[in-house]
Coordinates of C-alpha atoms and ligand atoms in Angstrom, one line a residue:
Chain A
X811 CA 58.0 20.3 -3.3
X812 CA 56.0 22.7 -1.2
X813 CA 52.5 23.3 -2.3
X814 CA 51.5 26.8 -3.5
X815 CA 49.1 28.8 -1.5
X816 CA 46.4 30.3 -3.8
X817 CA 43.4 32.4 -2.7
X818 CA 40.1 30.8 -3.6
X819 CA 39.2 34.2 -5.3
X820 CA 42.0 36.5 -6.4
X821 CA 42.0 40.0 -4.9
X822 CA 39.4 39.5 -2.1
X823 CA 41.8 39.3 0.8
X824 CA 45.5 39.6 1.5
X825 CA 48.1 39.6 4.4
X826 CA 49.3 37.2 7.0
X827 CA 48.4 36.9 10.7
X828 CA 47.3 40.2 12.3
X829 CA 47.7 41.9 8.9
X830 CA 45.2 39.7 7.2
X831 CA 42.3 41.8 5.7
X832 CA 39.3 41.4 3.4
X833 CA 39.9 43.8 0.4
X834 CA 37.1 45.9 -0.9
X835 CA 37.0 49.0 -3.1
X836 CA 35.9 52.5 -2.3
X837 CA 34.5 55.1 -4.7
X838 CA 36.5 58.3 -4.7
X839 CA 33.4 60.3 -5.5
X840 CA 30.7 59.1 -3.0
X841 CA 32.9 57.0 -0.6
X842 CA 30.7 53.9 -1.0
X843 CA 32.5 50.7 -0.1
X844 CA 32.0 47.5 -2.1
X845 CA 32.7 43.9 -1.1
X846 CA 33.0 41.8 -3.2
X847 CA 35.0 44.5 -4.9
X848 CA 33.6 46.5 -7.7
X849 CA 36.4 47.5 -10.1
X850 CA 34.6 48.9 -13.1
X851 CA 31.9 51.3 -11.8
X852 CA 30.3 52.6 -8.6
X853 CA 26.9 51.0 -8.0
X854 CA 25.4 54.0 -6.1
X855 CA 22.7 55.2 -8.5
X856 CA 23.1 58.8 -7.1
X857 CA 26.8 58.9 -7.9
X858 CA 28.3 60.2 -11.1
X859 CA 31.0 57.6 -10.7
X860 CA 34.5 58.0 -9.3
X861 CA 37.7 56.0 -9.2
X862 CA 37.4 52.7 -7.3
X863 CA 40.4 52.3 -5.0
X864 CA 41.3 49.2 -3.1
X865 CA 40.6 49.4 0.7
X866 CA 41.1 46.9 3.5
X867 CA 38.0 46.2 5.4
X868 CA 37.7 46.4 9.2
X869 CA 39.3 43.5 11.1
X870 CA 36.5 43.3 13.6
X871 CA 32.7 43.1 13.4
X872 CA 29.7 41.8 15.3
X873 CA 27.6 38.8 14.4
X874 CA 24.5 39.7 12.5
X875 CA 23.4 36.0 12.3
X876 CA 24.9 32.5 12.0
X877 CA 24.0 29.0 10.9
X878 CA 25.7 25.8 9.8
X879 CA 25.8 23.2 7.1
X880 CA 24.8 19.9 8.5
X881 CA 24.9 18.2 5.1
X882 CA 27.7 18.2 2.5
X883 CA 27.2 21.1 0.2
X884 CA 27.1 20.3 -3.6
X885 CA 29.9 21.1 -6.1
X886 CA 31.6 23.4 -6.7
X887 CA 32.2 23.3 -3.0
X888 CA 35.1 20.9 -2.7
X889 CA 34.9 18.0 -0.2
X890 CA 36.5 14.6 0.2
X891 CA 33.7 12.1 -0.3
X892 CA 35.9 9.5 1.4
X893 CA 35.7 11.4 4.7
X894 CA 32.7 11.7 6.9
X895 CA 31.0 15.1 6.6
X896 CA 32.1 17.6 9.4
X897 CA 29.6 20.5 9.7
X898 CA 31.0 24.0 9.8
X899 CA 29.4 27.2 11.0
X900 CA 28.7 30.2 8.7
X901 CA 28.7 33.6 10.2
X902 CA 27.3 36.9 8.8
X903 CA 29.2 39.7 10.3
X904 CA 28.2 43.4 10.4
X905 CA 31.2 45.8 10.0
X906 CA 30.5 49.0 11.9
X907 CA 32.4 51.6 9.9
X908 CA 31.6 50.1 6.5
X909 CA 28.0 49.4 7.5
X910 CA 27.8 46.2 5.6
X911 CA 27.4 42.5 6.4
X912 CA 29.9 39.9 5.1
X913 CA 29.4 36.2 5.2
X914 CA 32.2 33.8 6.0
X915 CA 33.0 30.4 7.5
X916 CA 33.8 30.2 11.2
X917 CA 37.3 29.0 12.1
X918 CA 37.4 25.2 12.4
X919 CA 36.3 24.0 15.8
X920 CA 33.8 26.8 16.4
X921 CA 30.2 25.6 16.3
X922 CA 26.9 27.4 16.4
X923 CA 26.7 26.5 20.1
X924 CA 29.7 28.9 20.7
X925 CA 28.0 31.8 18.9
X926 CA 25.4 34.5 19.7
X927 CA 24.1 37.4 17.6
X928 CA 26.0 40.6 18.5
X929 CA 29.2 38.7 19.6
X930 CA 32.4 40.3 18.4
X931 CA 34.5 38.4 15.8
X932 CA 37.6 39.1 13.9
X933 CA 38.8 38.1 10.4
X934 CA 41.6 35.5 10.2
X935 CA 43.2 33.6 7.3
X936 CA 41.9 30.2 6.7
X937 CA 42.3 27.1 4.4
X938 CA 39.3 26.1 2.3
X939 CA 40.7 22.8 1.0
X940 CA 44.0 21.4 -0.2
X941 CA 44.9 19.2 -3.1
X942 CA 48.3 17.8 -4.3
X943 CA 49.6 21.0 -5.7
X944 CA 47.7 23.7 -4.0
X945 CA 46.5 25.0 -0.6
X946 CA 43.3 27.0 -1.4
X947 CA 43.1 29.9 1.1
X948 CA 40.1 31.8 2.3
X949 CA 38.9 34.0 5.1
X950 CA 37.4 32.9 8.4
X951 CA 35.6 34.6 11.2
X952 CA 36.8 33.9 14.8
X953 CA 35.2 35.0 18.0
X954 CA 37.5 37.6 19.6
X955 CA 39.6 36.1 22.3
X956 CA 39.4 32.6 20.9
X957 CA 42.8 31.3 19.9
X958 CA 43.0 28.4 17.4
Chain B
X1473 CA 5.1 58.6 -8.9
X1474 CA 5.2 55.1 -7.5
X1475 CA 8.5 53.3 -7.0
X1476 CA 7.7 51.0 -9.9
X1477 CA 7.7 53.9 -12.3
X1478 CA 3.9 53.9 -12.7
X1479 CA 1.6 56.7 -11.7
X1480 CA -0.9 54.7 -9.6
X1481 CA -3.7 52.3 -10.5
X1482 CA -3.6 50.4 -13.8
X1483 CA -6.5 48.7 -15.6
X1484 CA -7.5 45.2 -14.6
X1485 CA -7.1 42.0 -16.6
X1486 CA -9.5 39.0 -16.2
X1487 CA -8.4 35.5 -15.1
X1488 CA -10.4 33.3 -17.4
X1489 CA -8.7 30.0 -16.6
X1490 CA -6.4 28.4 -14.0
X1491 CA -4.9 25.0 -14.2
X1492 CA -2.2 22.9 -12.5
X1493 CA -0.4 19.6 -12.8
X1494 CA -0.1 18.1 -9.4
X1495 CA 3.3 18.7 -7.6
X1496 CA 5.4 15.7 -6.9
X1497 CA 8.5 13.9 -7.9
X1498 CA 7.2 12.3 -11.1
X1499 CA 10.5 11.9 -13.0
X1500 CA 9.2 13.2 -16.3
X1501 CA 9.9 16.3 -18.4
X1502 CA 8.9 19.8 -17.4
X1503 CA 7.2 20.1 -20.8
X1504 CA 4.7 17.4 -19.9
X1505 CA 3.8 19.2 -16.6
X1506 CA 3.5 22.5 -18.4
X1507 CA 1.3 21.3 -21.2
X1508 CA -1.0 19.4 -18.8
X1509 CA -1.4 22.6 -16.8
X1510 CA -2.0 24.6 -19.9
X1511 CA -4.7 22.3 -21.2
X1512 CA -6.4 22.4 -17.8
X1513 CA -6.3 26.2 -17.8
X1514 CA -7.7 26.4 -21.3
X1515 CA -10.5 23.9 -20.4
X1516 CA -11.2 26.0 -17.3
X1517 CA -11.5 29.1 -19.5
X1518 CA -13.7 27.4 -22.0
X1519 CA -11.2 28.3 -24.8
X1520 CA -9.3 26.3 -27.3
X1521 CA -5.5 26.6 -27.7
X1522 CA -6.1 28.1 -31.2
X1523 CA -8.1 31.0 -29.6
X1524 CA -4.9 32.1 -27.8
X1525 CA -3.1 35.1 -29.4
X1526 CA 0.0 35.0 -27.2
X1527 CA 1.8 32.5 -25.0
X1528 CA 4.3 33.5 -22.2
X1529 CA 6.5 30.8 -20.7
X1530 CA 8.3 31.1 -17.4
X1531 CA 11.8 29.6 -18.0
X1532 CA 13.5 26.8 -16.1
X1533 CA 17.3 26.6 -15.9
X1534 CA 17.1 22.9 -15.3
X1535 CA 15.6 21.6 -18.6
X1536 CA 18.5 22.3 -21.0
X1537 CA 17.9 24.6 -24.0
X1538 CA 14.1 24.0 -24.1
X1539 CA 13.9 25.3 -20.6
X1540 CA 15.5 28.7 -21.6
X1541 CA 12.8 29.1 -24.3
X1542 CA 9.9 27.8 -22.4
X1543 CA 7.3 29.8 -24.2
X1544 CA 8.2 28.2 -27.5
X1545 CA 8.7 24.8 -26.0
X1546 CA 5.1 24.8 -24.6
X1547 CA 3.8 26.3 -27.9
X1548 CA 5.4 23.5 -29.9
X1549 CA 4.1 20.8 -27.5
X1550 CA 0.6 22.2 -27.7
X1551 CA 0.9 22.3 -31.5
X1552 CA 2.3 25.3 -33.4
X1553 CA -0.6 27.7 -34.1
X1554 CA 1.2 30.9 -34.8
X1555 CA 0.7 32.7 -31.5
X1556 CA 3.1 35.5 -30.4
X1557 CA 5.7 34.0 -28.0
X1558 CA 7.6 35.3 -25.0
X1559 CA 9.9 33.5 -22.5
X1560 CA 10.9 35.1 -19.3
X1561 CA 13.2 34.3 -16.4
X1562 CA 13.4 35.9 -12.9
X1563 CA 14.3 32.9 -10.6
X1564 CA 11.4 32.3 -8.1
X1565 CA 9.7 35.4 -9.5
X1566 CA 9.6 34.1 -13.0
X1567 CA 5.9 33.3 -12.8
X1568 CA 5.0 36.8 -11.7
X1569 CA 7.1 38.2 -14.6
X1570 CA 5.2 36.0 -17.0
X1571 CA 1.8 37.2 -15.6
X1572 CA 3.1 40.8 -15.8
X1573 CA 4.2 40.3 -19.4
X1574 CA 0.8 38.9 -20.4
X1575 CA -0.9 41.8 -18.6
X1576 CA 1.2 44.4 -20.4
X1577 CA 0.4 42.8 -23.8
X1578 CA -3.3 42.8 -23.0
X1579 CA -3.4 46.4 -21.7
X1580 CA -1.4 47.7 -24.6
X1581 CA -3.6 46.0 -27.1
X1582 CA -1.0 43.5 -28.4
X1583 CA -3.2 40.5 -27.4
X1584 CA -6.7 39.9 -26.3
X1585 CA -6.1 36.6 -24.5
X1586 CA -2.8 35.2 -23.3
X1587 CA -1.7 31.8 -22.0
X1588 CA 0.8 31.9 -19.1
X1589 CA 2.7 28.6 -18.3
X1590 CA 5.5 27.6 -16.0
X1591 CA 6.8 24.2 -15.1
X1592 CA 9.9 22.6 -13.6
X1593 CA 11.4 19.2 -13.1
X1594 CA 13.5 19.5 -10.0
X1595 CA 16.8 17.8 -9.1
X1596 CA 17.3 15.7 -6.1
X1597 CA 18.6 17.4 -3.0
X1598 CA 20.0 21.0 -2.8
X1599 CA 19.6 23.4 -5.7
X1600 CA 23.1 23.9 -7.1
X1601 CA 24.6 26.3 -9.6
X1602 CA 24.9 25.3 -13.3
X1603 CA 28.2 23.6 -14.1
X1604 CA 31.6 25.0 -15.1
X1605 CA 34.1 27.4 -13.6
X1606 CA 32.4 30.8 -13.3
X1607 CA 34.2 33.0 -10.8
X1608 CA 32.2 36.0 -12.1
X1609 CA 28.9 34.4 -11.0
X1610 CA 27.9 35.1 -7.4
X1611 CA 25.7 32.0 -7.4
X1612 CA 28.7 29.9 -8.3
X1613 CA 31.0 31.7 -5.9
X1614 CA 28.8 31.2 -2.8
X1615 CA 28.9 27.5 -3.3
X1616 CA 32.6 27.4 -4.2
X1617 CA 33.8 29.7 -1.5
X1618 CA 31.4 29.1 1.4
X1619 CA 29.3 26.0 0.5
X1620 CA 26.4 28.3 1.3
X1621 CA 23.3 26.4 0.2
X1622 CA 19.8 28.0 0.1
X1623 CA 18.9 26.5 3.5
X1624 CA 22.0 28.1 4.9
X1625 CA 20.5 31.5 4.1
X1626 CA 17.2 30.5 5.5
X1627 CA 19.0 29.5 8.7
X1628 CA 20.6 32.9 8.9
X1629 CA 17.2 34.6 8.6
X1630 CA 15.6 32.3 11.1
X1631 CA 18.4 32.9 13.7
X1632 CA 18.2 36.6 13.2
X1633 CA 14.5 36.5 13.9
X1634 CA 15.1 34.5 17.1
X1635 CA 17.7 37.0 18.3
X1636 CA 15.8 40.2 17.3
X1637 CA 12.1 39.3 17.8
X1638 CA 12.3 36.4 20.2
X1639 CA 10.8 33.8 17.8
X1640 CA 11.4 30.2 18.8
X1641 CA 11.8 27.0 16.9
X1642 CA 8.4 26.0 18.3
X1643 CA 6.9 29.0 16.5
X1644 CA 8.6 28.0 13.3
X1645 CA 7.2 24.4 13.7
X1646 CA 3.7 25.8 14.1
X1647 CA 3.9 27.3 10.6
X1648 CA 4.5 23.8 9.3
X1649 CA 1.7 22.4 11.4
X1650 CA -0.7 25.0 10.0
X1651 CA 0.4 24.6 6.3
X1652 CA 0.6 20.8 6.3
X1653 CA -3.0 20.7 7.6
X1654 CA -4.1 22.9 4.7
X1655 CA -2.0 21.1 2.2
X1656 CA -3.8 17.9 3.2
X1657 CA -6.9 19.5 1.7
X1658 CA -5.3 20.4 -1.6
X1659 CA -5.3 17.8 -4.4
X1660 CA -2.4 19.5 -6.2
X1661 CA -0.1 19.5 -3.2
X1662 CA 2.8 17.0 -3.0
X1663 CA 2.7 16.5 0.7
X1664 CA -0.8 15.7 1.9
X1665 CA -0.1 14.4 5.4
X1666 CA -0.7 16.5 8.5
X1667 CA 2.5 17.1 10.4
X1668 CA 2.8 17.6 14.1
X1669 CA 5.1 19.9 16.1
X1670 CA 6.7 16.8 17.5
X1671 CA 7.5 15.5 14.0
X1672 CA 9.1 18.8 13.1
X1673 CA 11.2 18.8 16.3
X1674 CA 12.3 15.2 15.6
X1675 CA 13.4 15.9 12.0
X1676 CA 17.1 16.4 11.4
X1677 CA 18.7 19.9 11.7
X1678 CA 19.7 21.0 8.1
X1679 CA 20.9 24.6 8.8
X1680 CA 20.7 25.6 12.4
X1681 CA 18.2 26.5 13.7
X1682 CA 16.1 25.0 10.9
X1683 CA 15.2 21.4 10.6
X1684 CA 14.2 19.3 7.5
X1685 CA 10.5 19.9 8.1
X1686 CA 11.1 23.7 8.4
X1687 CA 12.5 23.9 4.9
X1688 CA 10.7 23.5 1.6
X1689 CA 11.6 20.7 -0.7
X1690 CA 12.2 20.9 -4.5
X1691 CA 9.4 19.5 -6.6
X1692 CA 8.1 18.8 -10.1
X1693 CA 5.0 20.7 -11.1
X1694 CA 3.3 22.9 -13.6
X1695 CA 0.8 25.8 -13.4
X1696 CA -1.0 27.9 -16.1
X1697 CA -3.4 30.8 -16.4
X1698 CA -5.5 32.2 -19.2
X1699 CA -5.6 36.0 -18.9
X1700 CA -7.7 38.3 -21.0
X1701 CA -8.8 41.9 -21.4
X1702 CA -12.1 42.8 -19.6
X1703 CA -13.8 43.5 -22.9
X1704 CA -12.8 40.0 -24.3
X1705 CA -13.9 38.5 -21.0
X1706 CA -17.4 40.1 -21.3
X1707 CA -17.7 39.0 -24.9
X1708 CA -16.7 35.5 -23.8
X1709 CA -19.5 35.5 -21.3
X1710 CA -17.5 35.9 -18.1
X1711 CA -19.6 38.5 -16.4
X1712 CA -17.9 38.5 -13.0
X1713 CA -14.4 37.1 -13.5
X1714 CA -11.5 37.2 -11.0
X1715 CA -9.4 40.2 -11.9
X1716 CA -5.7 40.9 -11.5
X1717 CA -5.5 44.4 -10.1
X1718 CA -1.8 44.8 -9.5
X1719 CA 1.5 43.0 -10.3
X1720 CA 4.6 44.3 -8.5
X1721 CA 7.9 43.4 -10.1
X1722 CA 10.1 45.9 -8.3
X1723 CA 13.9 45.7 -7.7
X1724 CA 15.8 46.6 -4.5
X1725 CA 17.1 50.1 -3.9
X1726 CA 20.7 50.9 -3.2
X1727 CA 22.0 50.2 -0.5
X1728 CA 20.2 46.9 0.0
X1729 CA 21.1 46.1 3.6
X1730 CA 19.5 42.7 4.0
X1731 CA 21.8 39.8 3.0
X1732 CA 20.0 38.3 -0.1
X1733 CA 20.6 35.1 -2.0
X1734 CA 23.0 34.5 -3.6
X1735 CA 25.2 37.4 -2.3
X1736 CA 28.0 37.0 0.2
X1737 CA 27.7 40.5 1.4
X1738 CA 25.2 43.4 1.6
X1739 CA 25.7 46.8 0.1
X1740 CA 27.4 49.3 2.3
X1741 CA 25.2 51.9 4.0
X1742 CA 28.2 54.0 5.0
X1743 CA 27.8 56.6 2.2
X1744 CA 24.1 56.4 1.4
X1745 CA 21.2 56.2 3.9
X1746 CA 19.2 53.1 3.2
X1747 CA 15.4 53.3 2.5
X1748 CA 13.2 53.1 5.6
X1749 CA 11.6 49.9 4.3
X1750 CA 13.3 46.7 3.3
X1751 CA 13.2 45.3 -0.2
X1752 CA 10.6 42.7 0.7
X1753 CA 8.4 45.3 2.3
X1754 CA 8.7 47.5 -0.9
X1755 CA 7.5 44.5 -3.0
X1756 CA 4.1 44.5 -1.2
X1757 CA 3.8 48.3 -1.0
X1758 CA 4.2 48.7 -4.7
X1759 CA 1.4 46.2 -5.2
X1760 CA -0.9 47.9 -2.7
X1761 CA -0.3 51.3 -4.3
X1762 CA -1.0 50.0 -7.7
X1763 CA -4.2 48.2 -6.6
X1764 CA -5.4 51.1 -4.4
X1765 CA -5.8 48.5 -1.6
X1766 CA -4.2 48.3 1.8
X1767 CA -3.3 45.2 3.9
X1768 CA -6.4 45.7 6.1
X1769 CA -8.6 45.0 3.1
X1770 CA -7.0 41.6 2.3
X1771 CA -9.1 38.5 2.7
X1772 CA -6.1 36.2 2.5
X1773 CA -2.5 35.9 1.4
X1774 CA -0.2 33.4 -0.4
X1775 CA 3.4 33.9 0.6
X1776 CA 6.7 32.3 -0.4
X1777 CA 7.4 30.0 2.6
X1778 CA 10.8 28.7 1.5
X1779 CA 11.2 28.1 5.3
X1780 CA 8.7 28.3 8.1
X1781 CA 10.6 31.3 9.6
X1782 CA 10.3 33.1 6.2
X1783 CA 6.5 32.8 6.3
X1784 CA 6.6 34.8 9.5
X1785 CA 8.9 37.4 8.0
X1786 CA 6.3 37.9 5.2
X1787 CA 3.5 38.6 7.7
X1788 CA 5.5 41.7 8.7
X1789 CA 6.6 42.6 5.1
X1790 CA 3.0 42.5 3.9
X1791 CA 1.9 44.7 6.7
X1792 CA -0.4 42.1 8.3
X1793 CA 1.2 43.0 11.6
X1794 CA 4.0 45.2 13.0
X1795 CA 7.6 44.3 13.0
X1796 CA 8.3 41.4 15.4
X1797 CA 4.6 40.6 15.8
X1798 CA 4.4 37.7 13.3
X1799 CA 4.8 34.8 15.8
X1800 CA 2.0 36.4 17.9
X1801 CA -0.3 36.5 14.9
X1802 CA 0.4 32.9 14.2
X1803 CA -0.1 31.8 17.8
X1804 CA -3.4 33.6 17.9
X1805 CA -4.6 31.7 14.8
X1806 CA -5.1 34.9 12.8
X1807 CA -3.3 33.3 9.8
X1808 CA -5.1 29.9 10.0
X1809 CA -8.1 29.0 8.0
X1810 CA -11.0 30.7 9.8
X1811 CA -8.7 33.4 11.1
X1812 CA -8.9 37.1 10.2
X1813 CA -6.2 36.8 7.4
X1814 CA -5.5 33.2 6.5
X1815 CA -2.0 32.7 5.0
X1816 CA -1.0 29.9 2.6
X1817 CA -4.4 28.1 2.6
X1818 CA -3.0 26.3 -0.5
X1819 CA -0.6 24.6 2.0
X1820 CA 2.2 26.8 0.7
X1821 CA 5.6 25.6 -0.3
X1822 CA 5.6 23.5 2.9
X1823 CA 3.1 21.3 1.2
X1824 CA 4.1 21.8 -2.4
X1825 CA 7.9 22.0 -2.5
X1826 CA 9.3 24.5 -4.9
X1827 CA 8.9 24.1 -8.7
X1828 CA 10.6 27.4 -9.4
X1829 CA 9.0 28.9 -12.5
X1830 CA 5.6 27.4 -11.8
X1831 CA 5.4 28.6 -8.2
X1832 CA 4.3 32.2 -8.6
X1833 CA 1.7 31.1 -11.2
X1834 CA 0.4 28.4 -8.8
X1835 CA 0.0 31.1 -6.2
X1836 CA -2.3 33.0 -8.6
X1837 CA -4.2 29.8 -9.3
X1838 CA -4.9 29.6 -5.6
X1839 CA -6.0 33.2 -5.5
X1840 CA -8.3 32.5 -8.4
X1841 CA -10.0 29.4 -6.9
X1842 CA -10.4 31.1 -3.5
X1843 CA -12.0 34.2 -5.1
X1844 CA -14.3 32.1 -7.2
X1845 CA -15.4 30.1 -4.1
X1846 CA -14.0 26.9 -5.8
X1847 CA -11.4 25.9 -3.2
X1848 CA -13.4 23.1 -1.7
X1849 CA -12.5 22.1 1.9
X1850 CA -9.9 24.9 2.2
X1851 CA -12.3 27.6 1.0
X1852 CA -12.1 31.0 2.8
X1853 CA -15.6 32.2 3.4
X1854 CA -16.3 35.4 1.5
X1855 CA -12.9 35.9 0.0
X1856 CA -12.8 39.1 -2.0
X1857 CA -9.2 40.3 -2.1
X1858 CA -6.0 38.1 -2.2
X1859 CA -2.3 38.8 -2.5
X1860 CA 0.4 36.5 -3.6
X1861 CA 4.0 37.5 -2.8
X1862 CA 7.5 36.1 -3.4
X1863 CA 11.0 37.2 -4.0
X1864 CA 13.3 35.8 -6.7
X1865 CA 17.1 35.7 -6.1
X1866 CA 19.2 38.3 -7.8
X1867 CA 16.7 41.1 -6.8
X1868 CA 13.4 40.1 -8.2
X1869 CA 10.3 41.3 -6.4
X1870 CA 7.0 39.6 -7.1
X1871 CA 3.5 40.3 -5.8
X1872 CA 0.1 39.9 -7.4
X1873 CA -3.2 41.3 -6.1
X1874 CA -6.4 39.7 -7.4
X1875 CA -10.0 40.7 -6.6
X1876 CA -13.5 39.7 -7.3
Ligands
LIG794 ZN1 30.3 56.4 -6.1

């Protein structure tokens, strides 16, 4: 039986391949964008509050900063204690039109040695971990032009 | 009107007593560290526990229920005597919130003399979120979705400084070298061995570009203060006590454009122009405004060096130098003992390790001892004005200015 693909957080991203996007919300009154999404009330203190509509965020951005996790993070991050720890890179990306910074894991195989601040990256679908019934999906940042 | 809602300078409160339990990994309850620190602060003040009209505890999230009601927990351990009780939590800024609560009670006439206590018994390894499935909690989500530990955020800030200001890992290591040399002089510090730049460079990378010795550990520890109104202090015979002149407990302003723990994204600046100064810079400015004192009048500073690179960031946020000039200040020895503005003469978190609710109180203990001239081998000659600054996750500013 095929395993189901389930987003690690519901409603934060959607789409396949080139259509994959992070999903935020935008206030209809002041145009503020929120990620993670705000669905109840606009957080701009100068806004009377408008409807919050779902919007896909830009596919591309530039690296604000980056780091990695050389040690196994604690629970609730899910890892297989039987396997040796493989560090992964974390990238904070500045989206130009939304003017916000979003953190995400780099695609597997990209290390901090491959990255520089200011480099262009794009959002791609990724897999956080898998268990017997479920493939838990997430978002990854990938340097533009790298195919994985 | 100031950003904190006040209208300028407030009255001062006196620090009558300061006490600490040594930081370490002792394997005992936070209650024991807190009560030991409280007894030391009371003895230092020349007061008995039954002279105290109010106790304010800084909570810990790691001690079970007693940790969430720390004020009552410490009051019971010291022996119920009927004092008014308050417990506060503001992550790393809990201690400053406790000091501020005590000050507000004193200035409003609710209490003459208040005992402030914070203590923690830290877990091994990384701080982790409390258990259970909590997809509405950003602190849980950042671990679940990204495995983003506290050091990962410190790594992001450090890399950003390297890219924008040209700081180097060698600069970061020099912060550790400075602070470890000072911590070696502090009997309350956990790490009392001087560390060399070579030892920092040889330690394992935890979160690129930061190494193990760039990042503060988690510790057990306890700190306490006895605060009183100036009139009570005079009656008690304290003619020239250390005084707290300002306590800043500001929050960020929307949009907050610096990625802060535990968030996975910043606010968007697309619709609203961000303030000219960052949240951290606003923490210090609010304290300066309230005290009527500028950074050029400081004798010394205690800052929250969760990492070596963050100490440098604080130099700029406190206005000790311009943006991007912190590494130069460090290299020139300006922030070393004997320099123009020594920073973290206590040894800082580099030498203590973090005992969350106790840490901001411990910073004020150091301000007190320095301003009294009681700091022994790490004494700053002629210290008159000190600032302690930190930032608690979830948007808690914290800065205290003390004078003598
Ligand atoms: Zn709005």
